[in-house]
Amino acid sequence: MIQLLCISLCTFLSSYGASDIQNISDYLHNLKGFSGAVAIKQGSQLLFKECYGYANYEFDVPNNNDTRFCIGSITKAFTAIAILKLQELGKLTVHDSISKFIPDFPKGDVITLHHILTHTSGIRNYRSTDVIFSRYYTLKEMVDAFTQWELDFEPGSMYRYGNTGYLLLAYVIEQASGMTFDQFIAEYIFTPANMTCSGSVVDGSIIKQKAHGYFRQHDKLFNAPIAVAPLTLLGCGNLYASIDDMIRYMDVLFTGKIVSSESMQKLIDKHVPMDSSIIRFYGYGWFVDKLNGKPYIECTGALRGFLSRIIRFIEEDITIIILTNVEDQELFFEVTEALSKLILEAITEKTDYHILSYEQYAQKKHAEPYVFSLSKQTQHLYYFGANHSCDPGDEQYPALEKHWNDFLQVTQAKNCVVIIEGSKRRLCKTKGEAITQAGGEGGFMTYVAHKEGIPVICPEPQDELLQQKLLTYFMQDAITYRKFAQAVQQFHRYKKNDVSLEFESFYQRYTLPSLDVMKNIHVTLFKSDLDINDELFFYNITNPVVTDTIINKVCRQASMLRDQYIVASIDQLIQEGKNIFVAYGATHAVMQEPAIKAIWNIQ
């Protein structure tokens, strides 16, 4: 179905024919269960806009252009604009310390508004168990409660996404402007953008034409519960808007009508790098990224019963807006993936990183290990696609050693770098120990590279950042279970060489919820008891080639994101003239090969 949508949309973008518009409409109407609104614009031209499903399923009230959808964390982009507007009005600067507005805040003289805007303040993210959820606190009472919390880390030392900081920014806006947060947003954003169907949910009052939120489980709709006290969302998740209002908002955002072009640039500047490949960044309320070399910005929202996403391809001036009132992460992923492929096909003649799709991979027969090499003049790249065996007697290790020796011979071990999958391995005393105790081919390569004085790197996206991106599409439980399933798989690999290994002790290596929690998540996802010893089950559900379960789909999306990061890092090393030896899983080798060869041939 995704391919059908991509073909229809790409044709539509090139010809804008009525039949193409109908193709898109038919696809989304026939997509069982989608409820919400979708809009696509290029410049001033509205290419596509339609609404689907019901705002209220109990009374069969259809969604329409004026239906109000909760937009969750997209609120943060509005809060960031409000701060920049106050800076233009001379009421504050982003370099002001939080102590200017909250005098007794811990380390308030060190924490700046810039730190809070970029999630680098160290302020702890609030949890549903915190006292602020025990009753309806006022904003001032919540701020006072936050002053009693210790910081999670030193301000400016790292990035960690959260809501508490943006709630504090709402308080700062009120202090600096002398208006309530809602009044300020209405006067300085909603009014100039002519957003007549937008507002704030903070007190549980009735909102005309607001969609009701639902979630889907086992193909059945349920009413979504209220997850938090409404005022705790102020500044970080309290706004709602219609599809027409979101179109109007994006129409004027870059025109100087709300804030100046200088302020808008600050909003989407690459303030905080979010992965080791230096591809994804956080600005002020917006994520800044690239899709196959094409720069784009995005903000996403998830609130119980609602999901939302805005993507804007900057150079092409193409905007996609998706709002839904059914919390179905799997379906939302399918639609957003399809629309992203639309942009990729429509604006890219040839992708920078042409990684195979899993549909293409499934048709490609390959052996394990999967090996290829590239050479030109004095630069060389050798890729060994491994089978992740931790058995020193596995036949892949003589092949890996031969591939490595061939690499050393042509490069003379000069200007070299080794890339391995996962995290860095500890250095072992022997090859056998490196394979059995330090993670198979990764441990082996660490051992042999160290002997030659060659650095080993692991260009993986930071786990927290990968999870943040996965949260755009999937429930937290599914994302957590993916990591758990991978831990179980790793346990079985190690147990083949150490039969005395117990899972409970092995599991302590991972920063995951307790086994009791994981058992409950397993029952929720699979309606069966957890069996750690069912190795085949864990192999099957983490196989990204198929999409039999939600965990397969999480693994597929995570793998695709990782491949993009890895190839981008290889691209950078190629540009630097390095000789590169890569030891990754065979699946990654097959899928990355076309992209790497394309990069190699361009140089």
Coordinates of C-alpha atoms in Angstrom, one line a residue:
M1 CA 0.0 0.0 0.0
I2 CA 2.9 2.4 0.8
Q3 CA 4.3 1.9 -2.7
L4 CA 0.9 2.7 -4.2
L5 CA 0.7 5.9 -2.3
C6 CA 4.3 6.9 -3.2
I7 CA 3.5 6.4 -6.9
S8 CA 0.3 8.3 -6.8
L9 CA 1.8 11.2 -4.8
C10 CA 4.9 11.4 -7.0
T11 CA 2.8 11.5 -10.2
F12 CA 0.6 14.1 -8.5
L13 CA 3.5 16.4 -7.6
S14 CA 4.7 16.3 -11.2
S15 CA 1.4 16.9 -13.0
Y16 CA -1.2 18.0 -10.4
G17 CA -3.9 16.1 -12.4
A18 CA -7.3 15.5 -11.0
S19 CA -6.9 11.7 -11.4
D20 CA -3.8 11.8 -9.3
I21 CA -5.6 13.7 -6.5
Q22 CA -8.2 11.0 -6.6
N23 CA -5.6 8.3 -6.3
I24 CA -4.3 9.9 -3.1
S25 CA -7.8 10.4 -1.8
D26 CA -8.8 6.8 -2.6
Y27 CA -5.7 5.4 -0.9
L28 CA -6.3 7.2 2.4
H29 CA -10.0 6.6 2.4
N30 CA -9.3 2.9 1.9
L31 CA -6.6 2.8 4.6
K32 CA -8.6 1.0 7.3
G33 CA -8.7 2.9 10.5
F34 CA -7.0 6.2 9.6
S35 CA -8.8 9.1 11.4
G36 CA -7.6 12.7 11.1
A37 CA -6.4 15.2 8.5
V38 CA -3.6 15.4 6.0
A39 CA -2.3 18.4 4.0
I40 CA 0.6 18.9 1.6
K41 CA 1.8 22.3 0.3
Q42 CA 4.5 23.5 -2.0
G43 CA 5.1 27.2 -1.7
S44 CA 1.8 29.0 -1.8
Q45 CA 0.1 26.1 -3.6
L46 CA -2.1 23.7 -1.6
L47 CA -1.4 20.3 -3.3
F48 CA -3.6 18.1 -1.2
K49 CA -5.9 18.3 1.8
E50 CA -8.5 15.8 3.1
C51 CA -10.1 14.7 6.4
Y52 CA -10.9 11.1 7.3
G53 CA -12.7 9.3 10.0
Y54 CA -14.7 10.7 12.9
A55 CA -14.1 13.4 15.5
N56 CA -16.5 11.5 17.7
Y57 CA -17.1 7.8 17.0
E58 CA -19.9 7.5 19.5
F59 CA -22.1 9.9 17.6
D60 CA -20.5 9.5 14.1
V61 CA -19.4 13.1 13.9
P62 CA -16.9 13.3 10.9
N63 CA -13.6 15.1 11.1
N64 CA -13.6 18.3 9.0
N65 CA -11.4 21.3 8.2
D66 CA -12.4 23.0 11.5
T67 CA -12.0 20.0 13.7
R68 CA -9.7 20.8 16.6
F69 CA -6.9 18.2 17.2
C70 CA -4.6 18.2 20.2
I71 CA -1.1 18.7 18.8
G72 CA 1.0 17.6 21.8
S73 CA 4.7 18.5 21.7
I74 CA 4.3 20.6 18.6
T75 CA 3.3 23.1 21.3
K76 CA 7.0 23.4 22.1
A77 CA 7.6 25.1 18.7
F78 CA 5.0 27.8 19.7
T79 CA 6.6 28.3 23.1
A80 CA 10.0 28.8 21.5
I81 CA 8.6 31.4 19.1
A82 CA 7.0 33.2 22.0
I83 CA 10.4 33.4 23.8
L84 CA 12.0 34.8 20.6
K85 CA 9.2 37.3 20.2
L86 CA 9.8 38.5 23.8
Q87 CA 13.5 38.8 22.9
E88 CA 12.5 41.1 19.9
L89 CA 10.3 43.1 22.3
G90 CA 13.3 43.6 24.6
K91 CA 11.7 41.8 27.5
L92 CA 14.4 39.1 27.8
T93 CA 17.2 37.3 25.9
V94 CA 17.8 33.6 25.4
H95 CA 21.0 34.1 27.3
D96 CA 19.2 35.3 30.5
S97 CA 19.5 32.9 33.4
I98 CA 16.4 31.2 34.8
S99 CA 17.1 32.9 38.2
K100 CA 16.1 36.2 36.6
F101 CA 12.5 34.8 36.6
I102 CA 12.7 32.1 39.3
P103 CA 15.3 33.4 41.9
D104 CA 15.5 30.3 44.0
F105 CA 15.8 27.7 41.2
P106 CA 18.7 25.3 41.7
K107 CA 21.8 26.5 39.7
G108 CA 19.5 29.1 38.3
D109 CA 22.3 31.5 37.7
V110 CA 24.0 28.9 35.4
I111 CA 20.9 27.6 33.5
T112 CA 20.0 29.9 30.7
L113 CA 16.8 30.1 28.6
H114 CA 18.9 28.7 25.7
H115 CA 19.7 25.6 27.8
I116 CA 16.0 25.1 28.4
L117 CA 15.0 25.7 24.8
T118 CA 17.5 23.0 23.6
H119 CA 16.8 20.4 26.4
T120 CA 20.4 20.8 27.7
S121 CA 19.5 22.4 31.1
G122 CA 19.8 19.3 33.2
I123 CA 16.3 19.9 34.6
R124 CA 14.6 16.6 35.4
N125 CA 11.6 15.6 33.3
Y126 CA 8.5 15.3 35.4
R127 CA 6.9 11.9 35.8
S128 CA 3.3 10.8 36.4
T129 CA 4.3 9.8 40.0
D130 CA 5.4 13.3 40.9
V131 CA 3.4 15.3 43.4
I132 CA 2.2 17.8 40.7
F133 CA -0.1 15.1 39.4
S134 CA -1.8 14.5 42.8
R135 CA -4.2 17.4 42.3
Y136 CA -4.8 20.4 40.0
Y137 CA -1.8 22.6 41.0
T138 CA -1.4 26.2 39.8
L139 CA 1.5 27.1 37.5
K140 CA 3.2 28.9 40.3
E141 CA 2.8 25.8 42.6
M142 CA 4.3 23.6 40.0
V143 CA 7.3 25.9 39.5
D144 CA 7.8 26.0 43.3
A145 CA 7.8 22.2 43.3
F146 CA 10.4 22.1 40.5
T147 CA 12.8 24.3 42.6
Q148 CA 13.0 21.4 45.1
W149 CA 14.3 18.9 42.5
E150 CA 18.0 18.2 41.9
L151 CA 19.4 18.5 38.4
D152 CA 19.9 15.3 36.3
F153 CA 23.2 16.6 34.8
E154 CA 25.3 19.8 34.6
P155 CA 23.7 22.5 32.4
G156 CA 25.0 22.4 28.9
S157 CA 26.8 19.1 29.2
M158 CA 24.3 16.9 27.3
Y159 CA 20.9 16.8 25.5
R160 CA 17.9 15.1 27.1
Y161 CA 14.4 15.7 25.8
G162 CA 11.7 16.5 28.3
N163 CA 8.6 18.5 29.2
T164 CA 9.5 20.2 32.5
G165 CA 11.8 22.9 30.9
Y166 CA 9.1 24.0 28.4
L167 CA 6.5 24.3 31.2
L168 CA 9.0 26.6 33.0
L169 CA 9.3 28.6 29.7
A170 CA 5.6 29.1 29.9
Y171 CA 6.0 30.6 33.3
V172 CA 8.9 32.8 32.0
I173 CA 6.6 34.0 29.2
E174 CA 4.0 35.0 31.8
Q175 CA 6.5 36.8 34.0
A176 CA 8.2 38.7 31.2
S177 CA 5.0 39.7 29.3
G178 CA 2.5 40.3 32.1
M179 CA 0.0 38.1 30.2
T180 CA -1.0 34.5 30.6
F181 CA 0.7 32.0 28.3
D182 CA -2.5 31.5 26.4
Q183 CA -3.1 35.2 26.0
F184 CA 0.4 35.8 24.7
I185 CA 0.2 32.9 22.2
A186 CA -3.2 34.1 21.0
E187 CA -2.1 37.7 20.5
Y188 CA 1.3 37.1 18.9
I189 CA 0.9 33.9 17.0
F190 CA -2.8 32.8 16.5
T191 CA -4.0 36.3 15.6
P192 CA -1.3 37.2 13.0
A193 CA -1.6 33.7 11.5
N194 CA -5.4 34.0 11.5
M195 CA -5.7 30.7 13.4
T196 CA -9.3 30.9 14.4
C197 CA -9.8 27.3 15.4
S198 CA -6.8 27.0 17.8
G199 CA -6.4 27.3 21.5
S200 CA -5.3 25.7 24.8
V201 CA -6.5 22.8 26.9
V202 CA -5.5 23.5 30.5
D203 CA -8.6 23.3 32.6
G204 CA -10.8 20.5 31.2
S205 CA -13.4 22.9 29.9
I206 CA -15.6 22.1 26.9
I207 CA -14.1 23.0 23.5
K208 CA -16.5 23.2 20.6
Q209 CA -15.6 21.0 17.6
K210 CA -12.7 19.4 19.4
A211 CA -12.0 15.8 18.3
H212 CA -12.2 13.1 21.0
G213 CA -9.1 11.1 21.4
Y214 CA -9.1 7.3 21.0
F215 CA -6.6 4.5 20.9
R216 CA -6.7 1.2 19.0
Q217 CA -6.0 -2.2 20.4
H218 CA -6.7 -5.5 18.6
D219 CA -8.5 -3.7 15.8
K220 CA -10.9 -2.1 18.3
L221 CA -11.2 1.5 19.3
F222 CA -11.2 2.6 22.9
N223 CA -11.6 6.0 24.5
A224 CA -8.2 7.4 25.4
P225 CA -7.7 8.2 29.1
I226 CA -6.6 11.6 30.3
A227 CA -2.9 10.9 30.9
V228 CA -1.9 14.0 32.9
A229 CA -3.5 17.0 34.7
P230 CA -4.0 19.5 31.9
L231 CA -2.0 22.4 33.4
T232 CA 1.1 20.2 33.5
L233 CA 1.1 20.4 29.6
L234 CA 1.3 24.2 29.6
G235 CA 4.0 25.3 27.1
C236 CA 4.9 21.7 26.3
G237 CA 1.7 20.0 25.1
N238 CA -1.4 22.0 25.8
L239 CA -2.4 23.5 22.4
Y240 CA -4.9 22.3 19.8
A241 CA -5.5 23.3 16.2
S242 CA -7.4 22.5 13.1
I243 CA -5.8 21.3 9.8
D244 CA -6.6 24.7 8.2
D245 CA -5.0 26.6 11.1
M246 CA -1.9 24.5 10.9
I247 CA -1.7 25.3 7.2
R248 CA -2.1 29.0 7.9
Y249 CA 0.6 28.8 10.6
M250 CA 3.1 27.3 8.3
D251 CA 2.1 29.8 5.6
V252 CA 3.2 32.8 7.7
L253 CA 5.9 31.3 9.8
F254 CA 8.7 32.1 7.5
T255 CA 7.3 35.5 6.2
G256 CA 8.4 37.7 9.1
K257 CA 4.7 38.2 10.2
I258 CA 5.2 36.5 13.5
V259 CA 8.9 36.9 14.2
S260 CA 11.8 38.3 12.2
S261 CA 13.7 36.2 9.7
E262 CA 16.7 36.4 12.2
S263 CA 14.6 34.9 15.0
M264 CA 13.2 32.2 12.7
Q265 CA 16.8 31.2 11.8
K266 CA 17.5 30.9 15.5
L267 CA 14.5 28.6 15.8
I268 CA 15.8 26.2 13.2
D269 CA 19.6 26.6 13.8
K270 CA 21.5 23.4 14.6
H271 CA 22.0 24.1 18.3
V272 CA 22.5 20.6 19.6
P273 CA 23.9 17.7 17.7
M274 CA 21.9 14.6 18.3
D275 CA 23.9 11.7 16.8
S276 CA 27.5 10.6 16.2
S277 CA 27.1 11.1 12.4
I278 CA 26.2 14.8 12.8
I279 CA 23.0 14.5 10.8
R280 CA 20.2 15.2 13.3
F281 CA 20.1 18.3 15.5
Y282 CA 17.7 20.1 17.9
G283 CA 16.9 23.8 17.4
Y284 CA 14.4 25.7 19.4
G285 CA 11.3 23.4 19.5
W286 CA 12.2 21.9 16.1
F287 CA 14.3 18.9 15.0
V288 CA 16.7 19.6 12.1
D289 CA 17.6 16.7 9.9
K290 CA 18.3 15.4 6.4
L291 CA 16.4 12.8 4.3
N292 CA 18.9 11.3 1.9
G293 CA 20.8 14.6 1.7
K294 CA 17.7 16.9 1.6
P295 CA 17.5 19.2 4.7
Y296 CA 14.2 19.4 6.5
I297 CA 12.8 20.5 9.8
E298 CA 10.1 18.7 11.8
C299 CA 8.2 18.7 15.0
T300 CA 6.0 15.9 16.4
G301 CA 3.4 15.5 19.0
A302 CA 2.0 12.6 21.0
L303 CA -0.7 12.9 23.6
R304 CA -3.1 10.2 24.7
G305 CA -5.5 9.7 21.8
F306 CA -3.6 12.1 19.4
L307 CA -0.6 12.0 17.2
S308 CA 0.7 14.8 15.0
R309 CA 3.7 15.7 12.7
I310 CA 4.8 18.6 10.6
I311 CA 7.7 18.1 8.1
R312 CA 9.1 21.0 6.0
F313 CA 11.7 20.5 3.3
I314 CA 13.4 23.8 3.5
E315 CA 15.0 24.2 0.0
E316 CA 12.0 22.8 -1.8
D317 CA 9.5 24.7 0.4
I318 CA 7.3 21.5 0.7
T319 CA 5.3 21.0 3.9
I320 CA 3.5 17.9 5.1
I321 CA 1.0 18.1 8.0
I322 CA -0.6 15.0 9.6
L323 CA -3.1 15.2 12.5
T324 CA -4.9 12.2 13.9
N325 CA -7.3 11.5 16.8
V326 CA -6.6 7.8 17.0
E327 CA -3.5 6.8 18.8
D328 CA -2.4 4.0 16.5
Q329 CA 1.4 4.2 16.3
E330 CA 1.6 1.4 13.7
L331 CA -0.9 3.1 11.3
F332 CA 0.6 6.5 11.9
F333 CA 4.0 5.1 11.0
E334 CA 2.6 3.7 7.8
V335 CA 1.1 7.0 6.7
T336 CA 4.1 9.1 7.7
E337 CA 6.5 6.7 6.1
A338 CA 4.5 6.8 2.8
L339 CA 4.4 10.6 2.8
S340 CA 8.1 10.8 3.5
K341 CA 8.8 8.5 0.6
L342 CA 6.7 10.9 -1.5
I343 CA 9.1 13.7 -0.7
L344 CA 12.1 11.5 -1.3
E345 CA 10.9 10.4 -4.7
A346 CA 9.5 13.8 -5.7
I347 CA 12.5 16.1 -4.9
T348 CA 15.4 13.7 -5.3
E349 CA 16.5 12.7 -8.8
K350 CA 18.9 10.2 -7.3
T351 CA 19.2 9.7 -3.5
D352 CA 22.5 10.4 -1.8
Y353 CA 22.2 7.3 0.3
H354 CA 20.4 4.7 -1.8
I355 CA 20.0 2.0 0.8
L356 CA 18.0 -1.0 -0.3
S357 CA 14.4 -1.2 1.0
Y358 CA 13.6 -4.4 2.9
E359 CA 11.3 -5.4 0.0
Q360 CA 14.4 -5.3 -2.3
Y361 CA 16.5 -7.0 0.3
A362 CA 14.0 -9.9 0.6
Q363 CA 14.4 -10.5 -3.2
K364 CA 18.2 -10.5 -3.0
K365 CA 20.0 -13.8 -2.4
H366 CA 23.2 -13.5 -0.5
A367 CA 25.7 -15.6 1.4
E368 CA 27.0 -15.1 4.9
P369 CA 29.5 -13.7 5.4
Y370 CA 28.8 -11.1 2.7
V371 CA 32.0 -9.4 1.5
F372 CA 32.8 -6.6 -1.0
S373 CA 35.7 -4.2 -1.5
L374 CA 36.4 -1.0 -3.4
S375 CA 39.7 0.5 -4.4
K376 CA 40.9 3.5 -6.4
Q377 CA 44.4 4.8 -6.5
T378 CA 45.6 4.8 -2.9
Q379 CA 42.2 4.6 -1.1
H380 CA 40.5 1.3 -0.2
L381 CA 37.3 0.2 1.5
Y382 CA 36.8 -3.4 2.6
Y383 CA 33.4 -4.5 4.0
F384 CA 32.8 -7.8 5.8
G385 CA 29.1 -8.6 6.5
A386 CA 29.2 -11.0 9.4
N387 CA 26.8 -13.5 11.0
H388 CA 27.3 -12.3 14.6
S389 CA 28.7 -15.6 15.8
C390 CA 30.5 -15.8 19.1
D391 CA 32.0 -19.2 18.3
P392 CA 35.7 -19.0 17.5
G393 CA 35.3 -22.2 15.4
D394 CA 32.7 -20.5 13.1
E395 CA 33.9 -20.6 9.5
Q396 CA 33.4 -16.8 9.2
Y397 CA 36.5 -16.1 11.3
P398 CA 39.1 -17.5 8.8
A399 CA 37.3 -15.5 6.1
L400 CA 37.3 -12.4 8.2
E401 CA 41.0 -12.8 9.0
K402 CA 41.8 -13.2 5.3
H403 CA 39.8 -10.1 4.4
W404 CA 41.6 -8.2 7.1
N405 CA 45.0 -9.3 5.9
D406 CA 44.2 -8.4 2.4
F407 CA 43.2 -4.9 3.6
L408 CA 46.4 -4.5 5.5
Q409 CA 48.5 -5.6 2.5
V410 CA 47.0 -3.0 0.2
T411 CA 46.9 -0.2 2.7
Q412 CA 50.2 -1.0 4.6
A413 CA 48.1 -0.1 7.7
K414 CA 48.4 3.6 6.9
N415 CA 45.6 6.2 7.2
C416 CA 43.2 3.5 8.3
V417 CA 40.1 3.2 10.4
V418 CA 37.9 0.3 11.5
I419 CA 34.2 0.5 11.9
I420 CA 32.3 -2.1 14.0
E421 CA 28.7 -2.5 14.9
G422 CA 27.2 -1.6 18.2
S423 CA 29.4 -0.2 21.0
K424 CA 33.1 -0.2 21.6
R425 CA 34.5 -3.6 22.9
R426 CA 36.9 -4.2 25.7
L427 CA 40.4 -5.2 24.6
C428 CA 41.1 -9.0 25.2
K429 CA 44.3 -10.9 25.4
T430 CA 43.6 -13.5 22.7
K431 CA 41.5 -13.7 19.5
G432 CA 39.4 -16.5 21.0
E433 CA 38.6 -14.5 24.1
A434 CA 37.8 -11.5 22.0
I435 CA 35.3 -13.5 20.0
T436 CA 33.6 -15.3 22.9
Q437 CA 33.7 -12.5 25.5
A438 CA 33.7 -9.2 23.6
G439 CA 30.9 -9.6 21.0
G440 CA 32.0 -11.8 18.1
E441 CA 33.4 -10.0 15.1
G442 CA 33.4 -6.7 16.9
G443 CA 35.7 -8.1 19.6
F444 CA 37.8 -9.8 17.0
M445 CA 38.3 -6.6 15.0
T446 CA 39.1 -4.6 18.2
Y447 CA 41.8 -7.1 19.0
V448 CA 43.5 -7.2 15.5
A449 CA 43.1 -3.4 14.9
H450 CA 44.8 -2.7 18.3
K451 CA 47.8 -4.8 17.2
E452 CA 48.2 -2.6 14.2
G453 CA 47.6 0.7 16.0
I454 CA 44.5 1.4 13.9
P455 CA 41.5 3.2 15.6
V456 CA 38.2 1.5 15.9
I457 CA 35.0 3.6 15.8
C458 CA 31.2 2.8 16.3
P459 CA 29.2 5.3 14.3
E460 CA 25.9 4.4 15.8
P461 CA 23.1 7.0 16.6
Q462 CA 22.9 7.6 20.4
D463 CA 20.4 5.2 21.8
E464 CA 18.3 8.0 23.5
L465 CA 18.1 9.9 20.2
L466 CA 17.2 6.8 18.2
Q467 CA 14.4 6.1 20.7
Q468 CA 13.2 9.7 20.5
K469 CA 12.9 9.3 16.7
L470 CA 11.1 5.9 17.1
L471 CA 8.6 7.6 19.4
T472 CA 7.4 9.5 16.4
Y473 CA 5.9 6.2 15.2
F474 CA 5.6 3.7 18.0
M475 CA 4.5 3.3 21.6
Q476 CA 7.1 3.3 24.3
D477 CA 6.4 -0.3 25.3
A478 CA 7.1 -1.5 21.8
I479 CA 10.4 0.4 21.6
T480 CA 11.4 -0.9 25.0
Y481 CA 10.5 -4.4 24.1
R482 CA 12.7 -4.2 21.0
K483 CA 15.7 -3.5 23.2
F484 CA 14.7 -6.3 25.5
A485 CA 14.4 -8.8 22.6
Q486 CA 17.8 -7.9 21.4
A487 CA 19.2 -8.4 24.9
V488 CA 17.6 -11.9 24.9
Q489 CA 19.2 -12.7 21.5
Q490 CA 22.6 -11.5 22.8
F491 CA 22.2 -13.8 25.8
H492 CA 21.6 -16.8 23.6
R493 CA 24.7 -16.0 21.6
Y494 CA 26.9 -15.8 24.7
K495 CA 25.3 -18.9 26.3
K496 CA 26.4 -21.0 23.4
N497 CA 30.0 -20.6 24.7
D498 CA 29.1 -20.5 28.4
V499 CA 26.3 -22.9 29.3
S500 CA 26.4 -21.8 33.0
L501 CA 25.3 -18.2 32.0
E502 CA 22.1 -17.2 33.7
F503 CA 19.8 -14.7 32.1
E504 CA 19.1 -12.8 35.4
S505 CA 22.7 -11.9 35.9
F506 CA 23.3 -11.3 32.2
Y507 CA 20.3 -8.9 32.1
Q508 CA 21.9 -6.6 34.7
R509 CA 24.2 -5.3 32.0
Y510 CA 21.3 -3.5 30.4
T511 CA 19.6 -0.3 31.6
L512 CA 16.1 -1.8 30.9
P513 CA 13.0 -2.1 33.2
S514 CA 12.9 -5.1 35.6
L515 CA 12.0 -8.5 34.3
D516 CA 8.6 -8.3 36.0
V517 CA 7.8 -5.2 34.0
M518 CA 9.0 -6.8 30.8
K519 CA 6.8 -9.8 31.5
N520 CA 3.8 -7.5 31.7
I521 CA 4.7 -5.7 28.5
H522 CA 5.1 -9.1 26.8
V523 CA 1.7 -10.2 27.9
T524 CA 0.2 -6.9 26.6
L525 CA 1.9 -7.2 23.2
F526 CA 1.6 -11.0 22.6
K527 CA -1.1 -12.2 24.9
S528 CA 1.1 -15.0 26.1
D529 CA 3.6 -15.7 28.9
L530 CA 7.2 -14.7 28.4
D531 CA 9.6 -17.6 27.7
I532 CA 13.2 -16.5 27.7
N533 CA 14.3 -19.8 26.3
D534 CA 12.2 -19.5 23.1
E535 CA 15.2 -18.5 21.0
L536 CA 13.3 -18.9 17.7
F537 CA 10.5 -16.6 18.9
F538 CA 13.0 -13.7 19.6
Y539 CA 14.8 -14.3 16.4
N540 CA 11.5 -14.1 14.4
I541 CA 10.1 -10.9 16.1
T542 CA 13.4 -9.0 15.7
N543 CA 13.7 -9.9 12.0
P544 CA 13.2 -6.6 10.1
V545 CA 12.7 -8.3 6.8
V546 CA 9.1 -9.3 7.8
T547 CA 6.4 -7.2 9.4
D548 CA 4.4 -9.9 11.3
T549 CA 4.4 -8.0 14.6
I550 CA 4.8 -4.5 15.9
I551 CA 8.3 -5.4 17.1
N552 CA 9.3 -6.4 13.6
K553 CA 8.2 -3.0 12.4
V554 CA 10.1 -1.2 15.2
C555 CA 13.2 -3.2 14.3
R556 CA 12.8 -2.4 10.7
Q557 CA 12.5 1.4 11.3
A558 CA 15.4 1.3 13.8
S559 CA 17.6 -0.6 11.3
M560 CA 16.8 1.8 8.5
L561 CA 17.7 4.8 10.6
R562 CA 20.9 3.1 11.7
D563 CA 21.9 2.4 8.1
Q564 CA 21.4 6.1 7.2
Y565 CA 23.7 7.1 10.0
I566 CA 26.3 4.5 9.3
V567 CA 26.5 5.3 5.6
A568 CA 26.7 9.0 6.4
S569 CA 29.7 8.3 8.6
I570 CA 31.3 6.2 5.9
D571 CA 30.7 9.0 3.4
Q572 CA 32.5 11.4 5.7
L573 CA 35.5 9.1 6.1
I574 CA 35.6 8.6 2.3
Q575 CA 35.7 12.4 1.9
E576 CA 38.6 12.5 4.3
G577 CA 40.6 10.0 2.2
K578 CA 40.6 7.3 4.8
N579 CA 41.2 3.6 4.2
I580 CA 38.1 1.9 5.8
F581 CA 37.5 -1.6 7.1
V582 CA 33.8 -2.2 8.1
A583 CA 32.7 -5.2 10.1
Y584 CA 28.9 -5.2 10.4
G585 CA 26.1 -7.7 10.1
A586 CA 25.5 -9.3 6.7
T587 CA 22.1 -7.7 6.3
H588 CA 23.5 -4.2 6.8
A589 CA 26.3 -5.0 4.3
V590 CA 23.8 -6.0 1.6
M591 CA 21.5 -3.0 2.2
Q592 CA 24.3 -0.4 2.5
E593 CA 26.3 -1.7 -0.5
P594 CA 24.5 0.3 -3.3
A595 CA 24.8 3.6 -1.3
I596 CA 28.4 3.1 -0.5
K597 CA 29.3 2.2 -4.1
A598 CA 27.4 5.3 -5.3
I599 CA 29.3 7.5 -2.9
W600 CA 32.6 5.9 -4.0
N601 CA 31.9 6.4 -7.7
I602 CA 31.0 10.1 -7.2
Q603 CA 34.4 10.9 -5.6

